[in-house]
Coordinates of C-alpha atoms in Angstrom, one line a residue:
M2 CA 57.9 -69.6 -28.6
L3 CA 58.5 -65.9 -28.3
N4 CA 55.7 -63.7 -27.3
P5 CA 54.8 -60.9 -29.8
A6 CA 56.3 -58.1 -27.5
D7 CA 59.6 -59.9 -27.1
Q8 CA 59.8 -60.7 -30.8
L9 CA 59.1 -57.0 -31.7
L10 CA 61.8 -55.9 -29.2
L11 CA 64.3 -58.3 -30.5
K12 CA 63.6 -57.4 -34.1
S13 CA 63.9 -53.7 -33.2
L14 CA 67.3 -54.2 -31.5
C15 CA 68.6 -56.3 -34.4
N16 CA 67.6 -53.5 -36.8
D17 CA 69.4 -51.0 -34.5
L18 CA 72.5 -53.3 -34.5
V19 CA 72.5 -53.5 -38.3
A20 CA 72.3 -49.7 -38.6
V21 CA 75.2 -49.2 -36.2
E22 CA 77.3 -51.9 -37.9
D23 CA 76.6 -50.1 -41.3
Q24 CA 77.9 -46.9 -39.7
L25 CA 81.0 -48.7 -38.3
S26 CA 81.7 -50.1 -41.8
E27 CA 81.6 -46.6 -43.3
L28 CA 83.8 -45.3 -40.5
E29 CA 86.3 -48.2 -40.9
A30 CA 86.5 -47.4 -44.7
Q31 CA 87.2 -43.8 -43.9
R32 CA 89.8 -44.7 -41.3
E33 CA 91.6 -47.0 -43.8
A34 CA 91.6 -44.2 -46.5
I35 CA 93.0 -41.7 -44.0
R36 CA 95.7 -44.2 -42.8
A37 CA 96.6 -45.0 -46.4
R38 CA 97.1 -41.3 -47.2
L39 CA 99.1 -40.7 -44.0
S40 CA 101.3 -43.7 -44.9
E41 CA 101.9 -42.2 -48.3
L42 CA 102.8 -38.8 -46.9
V43 CA 105.0 -40.2 -44.1
D44 CA 106.8 -42.4 -46.6
Q45 CA 107.5 -39.5 -48.9
L46 CA 108.8 -37.4 -46.0
G47 CA 111.4 -40.0 -44.9
G48 CA 109.4 -42.6 -43.1
K49 CA 109.3 -41.0 -39.6
I50 CA 107.6 -37.8 -38.6
Q51 CA 107.4 -36.2 -35.1
L52 CA 104.2 -34.2 -35.1
R53 CA 104.0 -31.8 -32.1
G54 CA 100.7 -32.1 -30.2
F55 CA 100.0 -35.5 -31.8
G56 CA 102.9 -37.9 -31.7
T57 CA 105.1 -39.9 -34.0
L58 CA 104.1 -41.3 -37.4
Q59 CA 106.5 -44.0 -38.6
I60 CA 106.5 -46.5 -41.4
S61 CA 107.5 -49.9 -40.0
N62 CA 109.5 -52.4 -42.0
P63 CA 107.8 -55.6 -43.3
S64 CA 108.2 -58.6 -41.1
V65 CA 107.4 -62.3 -41.1
V66 CA 105.0 -63.7 -38.5
V67 CA 105.4 -67.4 -37.7
S68 CA 102.5 -69.4 -36.4
Y69 CA 101.7 -73.1 -36.1
D70 CA 98.6 -75.0 -37.1
R71 CA 97.1 -76.1 -33.8
K72 CA 95.3 -79.1 -35.3
G73 CA 98.5 -80.2 -37.1
I74 CA 100.5 -80.0 -33.9
E75 CA 97.9 -81.9 -31.9
Q76 CA 97.8 -84.6 -34.6
L77 CA 101.6 -84.8 -34.4
V78 CA 101.5 -85.1 -30.6
Q79 CA 99.0 -88.0 -31.0
E80 CA 101.2 -89.7 -33.5
L81 CA 104.3 -89.3 -31.3
E82 CA 102.3 -90.6 -28.3
A83 CA 101.1 -93.6 -30.3
A84 CA 104.7 -94.3 -31.3
G85 CA 105.8 -94.2 -27.7
N86 CA 107.8 -91.1 -27.9
F87 CA 106.6 -89.7 -24.6
A88 CA 109.7 -87.5 -23.9
L89 CA 109.0 -85.5 -27.1
V90 CA 105.2 -85.4 -26.3
D91 CA 106.0 -84.0 -22.9
A92 CA 108.4 -81.4 -24.3
I93 CA 105.8 -80.2 -26.8
Q94 CA 103.0 -80.3 -24.2
T95 CA 105.0 -78.0 -21.8
S96 CA 104.7 -75.3 -24.5
R97 CA 100.9 -75.6 -24.7
K98 CA 99.0 -72.7 -23.3
E99 CA 95.3 -72.6 -22.7
S100 CA 93.2 -69.5 -22.0
M101 CA 89.5 -69.1 -21.3
R102 CA 87.3 -67.1 -23.7
S103 CA 84.1 -65.8 -22.2
G104 CA 80.9 -66.7 -23.8
G105 CA 78.7 -64.2 -25.5
L106 CA 76.1 -63.5 -28.0
R107 CA 76.6 -65.2 -31.4
I108 CA 74.6 -63.8 -34.3
L109 CA 74.2 -65.9 -37.5
R110 CA 72.5 -63.8 -40.2
E111 CA 70.1 -65.2 -42.7
K112 CA 71.4 -65.4 -46.2
L113 CA 69.4 -62.9 -48.3

């Protein structure tokens, strides 16, 4: 059970977090509006602009990004292993990469 002082401090910090996140949301919306306008102008001006003192503004071409469903691949590996296809399992497993993600605070907001 939280003591009243800790509960008050946590509530105050959470309220501060909400206020900052609201400001960030507004800034993100402004950022996206500015980027949209810049994209429009750069596109109208030929797709690439060198702006002295700032840098280069360029419209990139659309591209396709390929990804694989991790759970689907893991299921496939299990099925191949069950079928005794160990060479293919090993070939797939050599492409598997793992990385650590540090733990941190997780906040689950109440539904209002």
